Short mmCIF file of N, CA, C and O and ligand atoms in Angstrom, two decimals:
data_model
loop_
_atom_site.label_atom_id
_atom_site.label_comp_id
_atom_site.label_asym_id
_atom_site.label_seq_id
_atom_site.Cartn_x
_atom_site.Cartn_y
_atom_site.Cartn_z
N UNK H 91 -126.39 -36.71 -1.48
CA UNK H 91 -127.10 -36.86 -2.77
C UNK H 91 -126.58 -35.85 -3.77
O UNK H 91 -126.21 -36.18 -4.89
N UNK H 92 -126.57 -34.43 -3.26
CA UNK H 92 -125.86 -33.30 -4.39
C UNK H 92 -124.34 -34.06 -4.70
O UNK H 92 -123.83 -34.07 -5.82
N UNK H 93 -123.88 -34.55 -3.77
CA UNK H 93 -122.68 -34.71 -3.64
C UNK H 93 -122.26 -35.76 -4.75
O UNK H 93 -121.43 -35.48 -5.61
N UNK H 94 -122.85 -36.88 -4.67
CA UNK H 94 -122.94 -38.19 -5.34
C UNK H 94 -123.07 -37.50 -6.81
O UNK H 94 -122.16 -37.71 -7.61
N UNK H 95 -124.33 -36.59 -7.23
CA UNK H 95 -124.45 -35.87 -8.38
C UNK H 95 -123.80 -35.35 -9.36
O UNK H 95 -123.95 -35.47 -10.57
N UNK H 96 -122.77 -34.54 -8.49
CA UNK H 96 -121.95 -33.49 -8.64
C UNK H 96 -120.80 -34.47 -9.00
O UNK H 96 -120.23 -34.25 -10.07
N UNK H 97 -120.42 -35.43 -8.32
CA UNK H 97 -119.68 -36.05 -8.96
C UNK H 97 -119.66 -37.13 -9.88
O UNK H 97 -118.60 -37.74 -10.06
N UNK H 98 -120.70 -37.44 -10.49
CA UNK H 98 -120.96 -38.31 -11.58
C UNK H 98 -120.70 -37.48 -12.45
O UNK H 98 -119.79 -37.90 -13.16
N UNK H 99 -121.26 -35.96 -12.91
CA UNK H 99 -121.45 -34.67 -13.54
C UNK H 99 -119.93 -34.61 -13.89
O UNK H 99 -119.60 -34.69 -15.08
N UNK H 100 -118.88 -34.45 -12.83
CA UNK H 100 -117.65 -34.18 -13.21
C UNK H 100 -117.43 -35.13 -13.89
O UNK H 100 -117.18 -34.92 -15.07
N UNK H 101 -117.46 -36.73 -13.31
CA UNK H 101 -117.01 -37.93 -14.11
C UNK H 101 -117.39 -37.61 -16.23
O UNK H 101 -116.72 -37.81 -17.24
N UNK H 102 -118.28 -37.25 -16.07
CA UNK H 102 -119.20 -37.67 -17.47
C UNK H 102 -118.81 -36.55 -18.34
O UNK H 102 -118.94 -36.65 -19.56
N UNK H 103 -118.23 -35.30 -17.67
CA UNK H 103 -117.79 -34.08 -18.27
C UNK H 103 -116.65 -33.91 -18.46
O UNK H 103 -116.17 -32.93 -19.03
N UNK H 104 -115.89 -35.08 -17.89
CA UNK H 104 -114.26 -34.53 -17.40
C UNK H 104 -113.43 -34.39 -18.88
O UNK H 104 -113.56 -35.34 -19.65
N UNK H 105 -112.63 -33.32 -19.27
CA UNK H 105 -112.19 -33.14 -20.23
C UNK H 105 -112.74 -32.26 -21.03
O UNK H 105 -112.13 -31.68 -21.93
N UNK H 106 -114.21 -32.09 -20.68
CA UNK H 106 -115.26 -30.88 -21.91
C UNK H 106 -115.64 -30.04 -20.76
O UNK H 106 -115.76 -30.42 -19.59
N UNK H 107 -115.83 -28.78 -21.26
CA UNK H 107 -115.91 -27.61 -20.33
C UNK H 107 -116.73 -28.29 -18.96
O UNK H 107 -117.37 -29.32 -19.15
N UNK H 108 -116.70 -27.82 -17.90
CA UNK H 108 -117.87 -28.20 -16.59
C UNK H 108 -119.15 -27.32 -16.67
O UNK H 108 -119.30 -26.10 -16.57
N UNK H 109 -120.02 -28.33 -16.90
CA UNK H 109 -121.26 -27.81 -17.14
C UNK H 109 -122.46 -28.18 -16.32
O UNK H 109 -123.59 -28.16 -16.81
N UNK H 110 -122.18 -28.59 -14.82
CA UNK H 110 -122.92 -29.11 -13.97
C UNK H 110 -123.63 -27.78 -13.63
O UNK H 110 -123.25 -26.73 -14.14
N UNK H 111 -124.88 -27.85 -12.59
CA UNK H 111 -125.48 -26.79 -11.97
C UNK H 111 -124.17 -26.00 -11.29
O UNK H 111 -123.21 -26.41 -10.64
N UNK H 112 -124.53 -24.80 -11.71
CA UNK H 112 -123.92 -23.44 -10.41
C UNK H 112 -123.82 -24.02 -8.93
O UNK H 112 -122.88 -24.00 -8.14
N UNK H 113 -125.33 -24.63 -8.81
CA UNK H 113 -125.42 -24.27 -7.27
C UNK H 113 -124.52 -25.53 -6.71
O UNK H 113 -124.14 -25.62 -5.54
N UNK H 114 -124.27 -26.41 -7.64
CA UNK H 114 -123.47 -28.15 -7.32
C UNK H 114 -121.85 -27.68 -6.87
O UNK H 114 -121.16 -28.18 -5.98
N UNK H 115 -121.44 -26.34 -7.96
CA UNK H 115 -120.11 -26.42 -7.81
C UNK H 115 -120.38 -25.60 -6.93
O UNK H 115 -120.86 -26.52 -6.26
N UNK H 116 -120.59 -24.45 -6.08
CA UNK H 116 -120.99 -23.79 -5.10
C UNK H 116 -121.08 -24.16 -4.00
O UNK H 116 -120.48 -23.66 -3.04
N UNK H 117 -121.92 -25.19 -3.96
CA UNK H 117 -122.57 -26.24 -2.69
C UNK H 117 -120.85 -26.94 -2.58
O UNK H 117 -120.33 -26.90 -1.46
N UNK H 118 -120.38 -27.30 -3.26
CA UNK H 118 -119.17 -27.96 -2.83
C UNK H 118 -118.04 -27.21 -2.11
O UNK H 118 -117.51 -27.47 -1.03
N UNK H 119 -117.78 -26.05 -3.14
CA UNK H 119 -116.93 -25.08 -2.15
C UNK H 119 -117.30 -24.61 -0.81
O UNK H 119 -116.55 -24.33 0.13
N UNK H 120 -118.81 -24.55 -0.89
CA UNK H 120 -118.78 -23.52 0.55
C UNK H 120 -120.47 -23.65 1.10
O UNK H 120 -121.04 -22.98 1.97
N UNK H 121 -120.88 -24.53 0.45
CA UNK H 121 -122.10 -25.20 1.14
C UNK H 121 -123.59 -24.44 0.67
O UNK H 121 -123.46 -23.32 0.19
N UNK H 122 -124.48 -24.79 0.74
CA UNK H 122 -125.73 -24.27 0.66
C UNK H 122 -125.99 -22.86 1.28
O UNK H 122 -126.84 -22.16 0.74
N UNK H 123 -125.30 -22.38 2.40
CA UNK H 123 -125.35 -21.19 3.03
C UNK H 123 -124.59 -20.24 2.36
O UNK H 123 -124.81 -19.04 2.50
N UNK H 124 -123.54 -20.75 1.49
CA UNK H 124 -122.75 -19.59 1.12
C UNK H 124 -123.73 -18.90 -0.34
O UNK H 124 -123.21 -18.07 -1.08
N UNK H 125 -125.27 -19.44 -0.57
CA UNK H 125 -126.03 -18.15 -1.13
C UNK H 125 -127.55 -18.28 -0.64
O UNK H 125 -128.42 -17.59 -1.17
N UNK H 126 -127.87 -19.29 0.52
CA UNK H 126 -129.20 -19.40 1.38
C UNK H 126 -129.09 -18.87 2.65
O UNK H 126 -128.22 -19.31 3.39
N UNK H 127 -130.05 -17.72 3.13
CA UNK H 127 -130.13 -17.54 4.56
C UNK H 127 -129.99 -18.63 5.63
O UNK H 127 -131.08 -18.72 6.21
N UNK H 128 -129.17 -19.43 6.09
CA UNK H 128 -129.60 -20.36 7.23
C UNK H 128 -129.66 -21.72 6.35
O UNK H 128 -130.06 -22.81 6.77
N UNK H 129 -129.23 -21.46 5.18
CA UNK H 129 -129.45 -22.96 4.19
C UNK H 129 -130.73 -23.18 3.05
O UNK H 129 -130.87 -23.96 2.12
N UNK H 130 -131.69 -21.94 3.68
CA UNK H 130 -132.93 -22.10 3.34
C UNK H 130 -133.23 -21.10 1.91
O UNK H 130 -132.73 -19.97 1.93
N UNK H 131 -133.96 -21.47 0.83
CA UNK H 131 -134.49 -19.91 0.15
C UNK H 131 -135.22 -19.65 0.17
O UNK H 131 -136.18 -20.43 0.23
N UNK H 132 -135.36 -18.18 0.10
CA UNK H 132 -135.71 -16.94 0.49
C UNK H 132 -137.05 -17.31 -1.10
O UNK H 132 -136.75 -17.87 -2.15
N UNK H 133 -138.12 -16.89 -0.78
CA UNK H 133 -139.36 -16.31 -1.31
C UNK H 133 -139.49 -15.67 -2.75
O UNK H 133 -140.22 -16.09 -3.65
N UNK H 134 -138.40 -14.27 -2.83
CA UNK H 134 -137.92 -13.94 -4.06
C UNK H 134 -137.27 -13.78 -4.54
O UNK H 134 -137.42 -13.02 -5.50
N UNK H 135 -135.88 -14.43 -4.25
CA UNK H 135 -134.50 -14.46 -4.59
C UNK H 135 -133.66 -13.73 -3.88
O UNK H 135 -132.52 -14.17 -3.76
N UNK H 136 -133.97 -12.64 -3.32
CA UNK H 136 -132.84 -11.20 -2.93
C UNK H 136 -132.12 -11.59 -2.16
O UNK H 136 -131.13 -10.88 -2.35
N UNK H 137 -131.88 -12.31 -1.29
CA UNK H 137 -130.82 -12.61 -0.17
C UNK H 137 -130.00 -13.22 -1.19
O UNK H 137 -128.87 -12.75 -1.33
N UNK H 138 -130.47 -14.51 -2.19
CA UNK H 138 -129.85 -15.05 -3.25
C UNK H 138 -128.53 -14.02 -4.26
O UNK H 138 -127.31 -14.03 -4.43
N UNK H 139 -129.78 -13.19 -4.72
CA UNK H 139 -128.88 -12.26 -5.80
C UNK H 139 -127.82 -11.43 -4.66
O UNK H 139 -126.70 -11.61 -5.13
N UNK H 140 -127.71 -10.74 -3.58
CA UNK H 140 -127.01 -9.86 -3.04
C UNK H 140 -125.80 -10.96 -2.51
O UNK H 140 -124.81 -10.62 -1.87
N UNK H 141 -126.17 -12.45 -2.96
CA UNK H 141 -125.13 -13.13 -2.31
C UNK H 141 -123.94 -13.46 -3.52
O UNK H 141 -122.74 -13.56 -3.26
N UNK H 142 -124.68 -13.64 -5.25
CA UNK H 142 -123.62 -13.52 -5.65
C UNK H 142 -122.82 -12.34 -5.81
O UNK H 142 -121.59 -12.45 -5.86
N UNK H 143 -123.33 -11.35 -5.89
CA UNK H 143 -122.93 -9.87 -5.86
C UNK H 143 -122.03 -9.82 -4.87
O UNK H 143 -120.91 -9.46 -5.21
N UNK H 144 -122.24 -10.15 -3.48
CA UNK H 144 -121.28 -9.91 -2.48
C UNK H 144 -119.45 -11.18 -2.81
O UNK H 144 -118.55 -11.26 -1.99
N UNK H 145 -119.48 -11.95 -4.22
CA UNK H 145 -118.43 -12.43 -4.00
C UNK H 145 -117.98 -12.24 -5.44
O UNK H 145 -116.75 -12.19 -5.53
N UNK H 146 -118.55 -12.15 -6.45
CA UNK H 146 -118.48 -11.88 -7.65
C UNK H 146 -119.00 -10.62 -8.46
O UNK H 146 -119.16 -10.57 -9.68
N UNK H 147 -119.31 -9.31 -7.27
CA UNK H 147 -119.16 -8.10 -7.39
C UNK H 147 -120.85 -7.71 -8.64
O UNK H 147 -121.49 -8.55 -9.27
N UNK H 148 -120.96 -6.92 -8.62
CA UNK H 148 -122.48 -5.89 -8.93
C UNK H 148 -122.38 -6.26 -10.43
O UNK H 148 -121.26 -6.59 -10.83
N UNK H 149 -123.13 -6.26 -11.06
CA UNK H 149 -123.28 -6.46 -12.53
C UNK H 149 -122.68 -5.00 -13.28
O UNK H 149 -122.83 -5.07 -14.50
N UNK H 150 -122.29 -4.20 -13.00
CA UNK H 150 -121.72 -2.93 -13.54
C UNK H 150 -119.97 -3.25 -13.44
O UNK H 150 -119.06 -2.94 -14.22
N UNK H 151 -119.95 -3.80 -12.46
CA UNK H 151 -117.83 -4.29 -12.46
C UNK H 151 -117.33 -5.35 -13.20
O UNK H 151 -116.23 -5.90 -13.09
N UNK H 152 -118.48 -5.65 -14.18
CA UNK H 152 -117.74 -6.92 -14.56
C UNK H 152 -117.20 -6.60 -16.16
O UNK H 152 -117.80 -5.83 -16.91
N UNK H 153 -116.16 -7.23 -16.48
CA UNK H 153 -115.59 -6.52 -17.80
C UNK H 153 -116.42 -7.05 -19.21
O UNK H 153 -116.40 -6.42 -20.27
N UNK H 154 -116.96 -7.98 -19.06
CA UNK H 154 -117.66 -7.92 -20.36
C UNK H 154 -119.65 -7.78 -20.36
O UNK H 154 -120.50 -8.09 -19.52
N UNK H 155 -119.72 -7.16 -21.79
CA UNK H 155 -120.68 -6.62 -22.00
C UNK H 155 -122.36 -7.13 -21.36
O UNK H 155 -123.27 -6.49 -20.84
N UNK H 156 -122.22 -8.44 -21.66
CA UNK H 156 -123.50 -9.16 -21.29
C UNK H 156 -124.03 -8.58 -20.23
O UNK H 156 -125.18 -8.12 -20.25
N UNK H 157 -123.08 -8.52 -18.93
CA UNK H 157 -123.72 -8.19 -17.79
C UNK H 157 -123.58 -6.61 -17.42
O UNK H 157 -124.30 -5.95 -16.67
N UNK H 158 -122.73 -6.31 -17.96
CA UNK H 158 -122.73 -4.40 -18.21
C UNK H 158 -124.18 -3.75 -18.99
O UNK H 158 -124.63 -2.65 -18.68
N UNK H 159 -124.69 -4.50 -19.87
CA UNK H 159 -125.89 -4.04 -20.58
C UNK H 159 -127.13 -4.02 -19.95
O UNK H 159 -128.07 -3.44 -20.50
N UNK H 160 -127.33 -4.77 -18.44
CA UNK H 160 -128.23 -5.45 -17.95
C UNK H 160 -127.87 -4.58 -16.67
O UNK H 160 -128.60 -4.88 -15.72
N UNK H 161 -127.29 -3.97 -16.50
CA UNK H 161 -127.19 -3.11 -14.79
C UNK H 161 -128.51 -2.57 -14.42
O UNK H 161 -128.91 -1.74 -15.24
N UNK H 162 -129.34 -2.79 -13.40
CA UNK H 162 -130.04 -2.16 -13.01
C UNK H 162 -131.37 -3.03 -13.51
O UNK H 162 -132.46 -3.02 -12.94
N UNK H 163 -131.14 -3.55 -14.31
CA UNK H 163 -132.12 -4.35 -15.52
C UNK H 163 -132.50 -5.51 -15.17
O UNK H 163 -133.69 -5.80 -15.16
N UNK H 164 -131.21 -6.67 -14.70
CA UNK H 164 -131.60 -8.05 -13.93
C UNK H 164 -130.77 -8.37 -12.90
O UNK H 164 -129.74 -7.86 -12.46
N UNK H 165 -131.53 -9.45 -12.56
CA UNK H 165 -130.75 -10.13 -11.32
C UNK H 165 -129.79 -11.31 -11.90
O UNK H 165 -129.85 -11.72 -13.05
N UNK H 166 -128.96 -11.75 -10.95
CA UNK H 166 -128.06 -13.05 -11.82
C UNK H 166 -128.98 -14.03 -12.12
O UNK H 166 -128.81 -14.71 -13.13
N UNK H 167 -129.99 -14.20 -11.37
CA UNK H 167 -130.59 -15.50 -11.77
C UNK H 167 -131.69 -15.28 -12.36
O UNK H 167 -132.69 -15.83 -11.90
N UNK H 168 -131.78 -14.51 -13.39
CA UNK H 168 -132.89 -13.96 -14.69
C UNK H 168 -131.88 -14.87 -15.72
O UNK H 168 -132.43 -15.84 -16.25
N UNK H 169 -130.90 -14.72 -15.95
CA UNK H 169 -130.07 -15.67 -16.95
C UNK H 169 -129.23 -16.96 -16.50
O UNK H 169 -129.35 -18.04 -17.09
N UNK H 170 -128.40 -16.75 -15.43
CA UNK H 170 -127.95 -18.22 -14.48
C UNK H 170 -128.95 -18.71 -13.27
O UNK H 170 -129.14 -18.24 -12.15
N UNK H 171 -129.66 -20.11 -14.10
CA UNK H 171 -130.24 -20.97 -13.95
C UNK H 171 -129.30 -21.83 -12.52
O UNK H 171 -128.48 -22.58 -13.04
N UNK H 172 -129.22 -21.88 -11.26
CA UNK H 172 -128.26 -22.07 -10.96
C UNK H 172 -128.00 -23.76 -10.35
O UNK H 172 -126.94 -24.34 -10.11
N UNK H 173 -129.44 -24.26 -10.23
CA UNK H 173 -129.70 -25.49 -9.72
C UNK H 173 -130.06 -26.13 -10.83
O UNK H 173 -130.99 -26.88 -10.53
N UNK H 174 -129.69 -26.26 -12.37
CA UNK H 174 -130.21 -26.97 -13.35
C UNK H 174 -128.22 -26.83 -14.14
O UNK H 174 -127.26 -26.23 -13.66
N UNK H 175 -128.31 -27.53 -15.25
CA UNK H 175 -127.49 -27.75 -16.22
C UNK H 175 -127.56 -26.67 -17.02
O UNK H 175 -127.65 -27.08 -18.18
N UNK H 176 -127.56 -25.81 -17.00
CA UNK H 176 -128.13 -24.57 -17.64
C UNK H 176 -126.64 -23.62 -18.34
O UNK H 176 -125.49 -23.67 -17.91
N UNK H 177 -127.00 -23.05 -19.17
CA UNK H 177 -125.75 -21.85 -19.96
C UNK H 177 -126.53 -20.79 -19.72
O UNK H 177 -127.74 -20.63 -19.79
N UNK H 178 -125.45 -19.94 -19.36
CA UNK H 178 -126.65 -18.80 -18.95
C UNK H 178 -126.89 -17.64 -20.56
O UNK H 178 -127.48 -16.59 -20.76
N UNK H 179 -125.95 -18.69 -21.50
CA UNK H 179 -126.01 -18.00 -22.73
C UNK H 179 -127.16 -18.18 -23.75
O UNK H 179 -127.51 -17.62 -24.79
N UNK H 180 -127.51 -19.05 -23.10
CA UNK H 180 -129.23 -19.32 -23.77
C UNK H 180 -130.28 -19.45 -22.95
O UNK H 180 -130.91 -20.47 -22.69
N UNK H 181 -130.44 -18.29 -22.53
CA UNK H 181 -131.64 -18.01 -21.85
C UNK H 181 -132.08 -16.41 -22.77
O UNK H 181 -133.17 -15.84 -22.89
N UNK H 182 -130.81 -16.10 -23.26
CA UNK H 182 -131.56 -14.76 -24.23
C UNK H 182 -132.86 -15.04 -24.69
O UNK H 182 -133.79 -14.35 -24.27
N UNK H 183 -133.07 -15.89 -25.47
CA UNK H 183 -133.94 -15.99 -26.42
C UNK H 183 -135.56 -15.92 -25.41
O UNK H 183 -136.67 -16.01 -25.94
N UNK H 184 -135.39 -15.77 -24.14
CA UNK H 184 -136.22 -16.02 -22.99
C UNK H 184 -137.29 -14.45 -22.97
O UNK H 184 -138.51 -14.38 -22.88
N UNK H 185 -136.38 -13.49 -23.07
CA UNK H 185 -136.87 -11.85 -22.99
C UNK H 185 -136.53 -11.18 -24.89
O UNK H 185 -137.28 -10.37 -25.42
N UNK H 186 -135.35 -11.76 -25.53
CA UNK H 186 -134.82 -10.80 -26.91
C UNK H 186 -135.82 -11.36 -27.65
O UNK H 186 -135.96 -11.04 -28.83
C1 HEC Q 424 -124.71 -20.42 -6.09
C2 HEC Q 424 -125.74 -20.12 -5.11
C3 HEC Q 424 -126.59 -21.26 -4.60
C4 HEC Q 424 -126.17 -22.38 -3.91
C5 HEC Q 424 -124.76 -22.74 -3.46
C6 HEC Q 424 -127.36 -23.14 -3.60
N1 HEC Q 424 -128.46 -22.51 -4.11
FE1 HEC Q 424 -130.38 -23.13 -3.93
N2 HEC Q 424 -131.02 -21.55 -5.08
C7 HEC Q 424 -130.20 -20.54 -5.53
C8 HEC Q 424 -131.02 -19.57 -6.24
C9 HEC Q 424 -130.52 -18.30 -6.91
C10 HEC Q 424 -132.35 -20.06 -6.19
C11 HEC Q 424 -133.61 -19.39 -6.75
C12 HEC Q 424 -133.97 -18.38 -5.67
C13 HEC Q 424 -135.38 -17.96 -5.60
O1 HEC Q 424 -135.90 -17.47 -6.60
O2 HEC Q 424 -135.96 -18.11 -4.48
C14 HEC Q 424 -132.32 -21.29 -5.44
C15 HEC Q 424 -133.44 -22.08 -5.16
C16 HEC Q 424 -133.43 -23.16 -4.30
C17 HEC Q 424 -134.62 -23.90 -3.89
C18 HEC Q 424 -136.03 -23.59 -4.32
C19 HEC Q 424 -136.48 -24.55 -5.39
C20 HEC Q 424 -135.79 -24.31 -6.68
O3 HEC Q 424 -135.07 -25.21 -7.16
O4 HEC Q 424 -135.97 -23.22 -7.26
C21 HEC Q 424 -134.20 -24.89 -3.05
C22 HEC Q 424 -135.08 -25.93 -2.36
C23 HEC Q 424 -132.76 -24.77 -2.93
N3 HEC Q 424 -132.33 -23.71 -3.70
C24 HEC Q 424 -131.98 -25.60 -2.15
C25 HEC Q 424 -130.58 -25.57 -2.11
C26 HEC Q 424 -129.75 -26.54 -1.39
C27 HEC Q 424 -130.29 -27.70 -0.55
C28 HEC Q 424 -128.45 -26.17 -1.60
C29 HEC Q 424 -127.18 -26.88 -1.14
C30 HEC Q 424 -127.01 -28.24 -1.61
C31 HEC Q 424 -128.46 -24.99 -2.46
N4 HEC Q 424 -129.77 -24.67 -2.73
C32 HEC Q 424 -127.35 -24.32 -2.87
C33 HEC Q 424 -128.85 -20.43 -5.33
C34 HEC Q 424 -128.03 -21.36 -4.72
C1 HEC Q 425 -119.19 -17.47 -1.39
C2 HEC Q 425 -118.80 -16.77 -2.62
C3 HEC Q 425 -119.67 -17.01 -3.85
C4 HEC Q 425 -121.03 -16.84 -3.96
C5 HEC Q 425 -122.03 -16.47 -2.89
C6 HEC Q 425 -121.34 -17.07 -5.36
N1 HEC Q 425 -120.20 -17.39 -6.05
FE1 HEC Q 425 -120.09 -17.88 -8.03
N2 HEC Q 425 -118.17 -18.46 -7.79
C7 HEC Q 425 -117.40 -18.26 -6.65
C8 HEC Q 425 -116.07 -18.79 -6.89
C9 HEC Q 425 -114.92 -18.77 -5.87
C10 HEC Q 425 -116.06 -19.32 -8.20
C11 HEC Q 425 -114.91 -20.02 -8.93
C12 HEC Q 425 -113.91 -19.02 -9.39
C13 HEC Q 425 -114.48 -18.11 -10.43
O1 HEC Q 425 -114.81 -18.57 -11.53
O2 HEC Q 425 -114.62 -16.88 -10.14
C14 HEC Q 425 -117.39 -19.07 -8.76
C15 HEC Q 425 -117.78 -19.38 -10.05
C16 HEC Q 425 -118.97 -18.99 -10.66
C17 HEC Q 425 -119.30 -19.17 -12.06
C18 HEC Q 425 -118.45 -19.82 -13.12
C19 HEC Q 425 -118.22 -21.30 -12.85
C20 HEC Q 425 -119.47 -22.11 -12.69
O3 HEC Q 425 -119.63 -22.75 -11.60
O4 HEC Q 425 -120.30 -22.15 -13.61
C21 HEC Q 425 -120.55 -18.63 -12.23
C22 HEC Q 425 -121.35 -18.58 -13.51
C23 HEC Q 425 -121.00 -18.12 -10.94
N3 HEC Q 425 -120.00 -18.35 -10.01
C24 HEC Q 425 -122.21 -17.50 -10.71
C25 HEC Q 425 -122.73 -17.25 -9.44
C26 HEC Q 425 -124.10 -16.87 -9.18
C27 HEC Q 425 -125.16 -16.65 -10.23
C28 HEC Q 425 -124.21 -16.74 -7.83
C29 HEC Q 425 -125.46 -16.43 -7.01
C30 HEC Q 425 -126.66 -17.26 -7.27
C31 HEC Q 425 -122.91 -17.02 -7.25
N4 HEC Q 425 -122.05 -17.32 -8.25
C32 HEC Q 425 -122.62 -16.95 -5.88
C33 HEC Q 425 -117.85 -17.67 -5.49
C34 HEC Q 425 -119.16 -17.38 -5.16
C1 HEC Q 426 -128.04 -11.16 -19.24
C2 HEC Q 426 -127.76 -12.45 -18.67
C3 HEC Q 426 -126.81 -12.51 -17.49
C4 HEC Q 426 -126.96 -11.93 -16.26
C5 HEC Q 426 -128.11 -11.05 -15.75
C6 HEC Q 426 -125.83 -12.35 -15.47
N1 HEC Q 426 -125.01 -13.12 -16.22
FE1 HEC Q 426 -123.24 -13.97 -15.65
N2 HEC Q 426 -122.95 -14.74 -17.52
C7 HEC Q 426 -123.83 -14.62 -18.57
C8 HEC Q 426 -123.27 -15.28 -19.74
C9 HEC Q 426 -123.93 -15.39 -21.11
C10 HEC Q 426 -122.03 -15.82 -19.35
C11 HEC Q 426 -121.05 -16.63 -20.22
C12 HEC Q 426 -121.03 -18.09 -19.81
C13 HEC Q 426 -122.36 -18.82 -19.96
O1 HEC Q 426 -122.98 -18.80 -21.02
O2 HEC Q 426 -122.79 -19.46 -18.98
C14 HEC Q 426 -121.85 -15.45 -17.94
C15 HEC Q 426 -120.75 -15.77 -17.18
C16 HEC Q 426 -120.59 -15.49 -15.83
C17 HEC Q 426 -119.46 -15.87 -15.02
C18 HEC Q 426 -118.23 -16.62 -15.48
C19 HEC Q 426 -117.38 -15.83 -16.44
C20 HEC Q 426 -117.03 -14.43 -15.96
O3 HEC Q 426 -117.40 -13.44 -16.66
O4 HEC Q 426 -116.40 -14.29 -14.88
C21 HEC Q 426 -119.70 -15.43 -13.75
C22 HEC Q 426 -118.81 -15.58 -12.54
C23 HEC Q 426 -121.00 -14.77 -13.77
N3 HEC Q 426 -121.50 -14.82 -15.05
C24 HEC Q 426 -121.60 -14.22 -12.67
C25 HEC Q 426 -122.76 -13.46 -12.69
C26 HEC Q 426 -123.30 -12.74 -11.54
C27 HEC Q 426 -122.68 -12.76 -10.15
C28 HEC Q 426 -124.42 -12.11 -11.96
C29 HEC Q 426 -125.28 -11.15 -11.15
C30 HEC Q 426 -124.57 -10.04 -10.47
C31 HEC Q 426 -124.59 -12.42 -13.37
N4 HEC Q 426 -123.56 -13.23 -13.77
C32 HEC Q 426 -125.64 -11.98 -14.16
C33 HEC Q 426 -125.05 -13.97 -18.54
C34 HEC Q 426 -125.57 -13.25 -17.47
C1 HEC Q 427 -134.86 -11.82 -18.03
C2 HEC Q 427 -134.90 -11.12 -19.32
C3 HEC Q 427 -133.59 -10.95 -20.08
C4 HEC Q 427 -132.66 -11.91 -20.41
C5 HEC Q 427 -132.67 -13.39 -20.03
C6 HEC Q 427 -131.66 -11.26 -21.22
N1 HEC Q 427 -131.95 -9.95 -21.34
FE1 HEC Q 427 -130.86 -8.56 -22.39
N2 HEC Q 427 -132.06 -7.08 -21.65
C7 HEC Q 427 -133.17 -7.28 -20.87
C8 HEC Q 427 -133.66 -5.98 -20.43
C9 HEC Q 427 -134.88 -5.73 -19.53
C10 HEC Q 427 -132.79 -5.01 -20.97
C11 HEC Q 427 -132.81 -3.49 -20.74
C12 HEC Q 427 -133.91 -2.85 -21.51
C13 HEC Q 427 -133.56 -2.76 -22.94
O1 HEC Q 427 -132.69 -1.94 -23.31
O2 HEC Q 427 -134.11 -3.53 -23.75
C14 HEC Q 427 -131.80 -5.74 -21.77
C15 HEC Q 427 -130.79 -5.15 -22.52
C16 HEC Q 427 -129.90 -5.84 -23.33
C17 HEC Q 427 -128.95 -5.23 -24.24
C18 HEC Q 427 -128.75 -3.76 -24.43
C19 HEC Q 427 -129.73 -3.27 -25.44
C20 HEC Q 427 -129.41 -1.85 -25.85
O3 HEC Q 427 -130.19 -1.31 -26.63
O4 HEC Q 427 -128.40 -1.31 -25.39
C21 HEC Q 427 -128.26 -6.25 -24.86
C22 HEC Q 427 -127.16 -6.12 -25.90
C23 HEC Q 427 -128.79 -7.50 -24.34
N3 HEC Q 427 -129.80 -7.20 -23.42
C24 HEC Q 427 -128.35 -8.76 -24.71
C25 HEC Q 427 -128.69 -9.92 -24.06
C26 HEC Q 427 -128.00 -11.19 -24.22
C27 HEC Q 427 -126.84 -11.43 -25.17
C28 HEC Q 427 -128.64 -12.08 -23.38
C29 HEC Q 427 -128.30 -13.53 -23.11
C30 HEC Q 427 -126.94 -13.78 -22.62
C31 HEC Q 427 -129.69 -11.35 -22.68
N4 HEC Q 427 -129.69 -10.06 -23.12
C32 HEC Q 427 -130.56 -11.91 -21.77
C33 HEC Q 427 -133.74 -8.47 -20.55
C34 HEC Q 427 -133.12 -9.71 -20.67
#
């Protein structure tokens, strides 16, 4: 079913940036486990957040500002929405 999704998403996008869910292109590379304990989620995210961190590194290493301003401040998924169609560039208006 993600699967079927994910690829209609590409079909309908193909040519304009990819703007499907995070977790669709994710789930494809490396499955539901590569950010769920056992497949499953976790209660309040943390196994979640320490999982993108563990492949796309701490919010302090990354070279631009957005996520340098926010160290210590949020988790990835306070702004990437990761199971929706989401920009994680408009979710500011959520806390600013
Ligand atoms: C890129 C990482 C990532 C991938 C891959 C991923 N998820 Fe998630 N998922 C998350 C995050 C982050 C949350 C929100 C975590 C929280 O607050 O508990 C979440 C939440 C969920 C929830 C709770 C309901 C919801 O929508 O908030 C379910 C159910 C779920 N995921 C199922 C899946 C399944 C099934 C797959 C594989 C098809 C999958 N996830 C793949 C990151 C991911
Ligand atoms: C198993 C390793 C792995 C995990 C875990 C992971 N990512 Fe990724 N992510 C990648 C790879 C590989 C790419 C594609 C190459 C790139 O853009 O760095 C990617 C791409 C992305 C992109 C840009 C492309 C897109 O799909 O929109 C975002 C945003 C992103 N990841 C956010 C997250 C967030 C948020 C989490 C945690 C909820 C997460 N990632 C967890 C490996 C991972
Ligand atoms: C303050 C909000 C915010 C937080 C918190 C955040 N991001 Fe982002 N991220 C963005 C924005 C804005 C973009 C630009 C693209 C977009 O709008 O989706 C982006 C882009 C990305 C990209 C693709 C481009 C790049 O810079 O490589 C990756 C990968 C990514 N984020 C991963 C993460 C991970 C992993 C975390 C947690 C450690 C995280 N982000 C936390 C807002 C945020
Ligand atoms: C979940 C809530 C939340 C979201 C979403 C969010 N921020 Fe923030 N932002 C914060 C918090 C908390 C701080 C740290 C406390 C402070 O300085 O206000 C912060 C700090 C900042 C700062 C540094 C402020 C300073 O005085 O140095 C900037 C710039 C910023 N955010 C821009 C953005 C942008 C751009 C986005 C969207 C891509 C965004 N924020 C999304 C909560 C959020």
């Amino acid at each position: 079913m993600f699967k079927a999704l994910g690829l209609s998403i590409l079909i309908s996008f193909s040519g304009a940036v990819f703007a499907g869910g995070i977790a669709d292109s994710h789930a494809e590379m490396s499955g539901c486990e590569s950010c769920h304990e056992d497949g499953a989620p976790s209660d309040d995210g943390a196994f979640e957040n320490e999982a993108c961190a563990s492949c796309h590194g701490p919010l302090k290493e990354f070279d631009s500002d957005v996520h340098n301003k926010h160290e210590g401040a949020l988790l990835c998924n306070d702004c990437h929405v990761v199971h929706e169609e989401a920009l994680a560039k408009d979710s500011c208006d959520n806390c600013h």
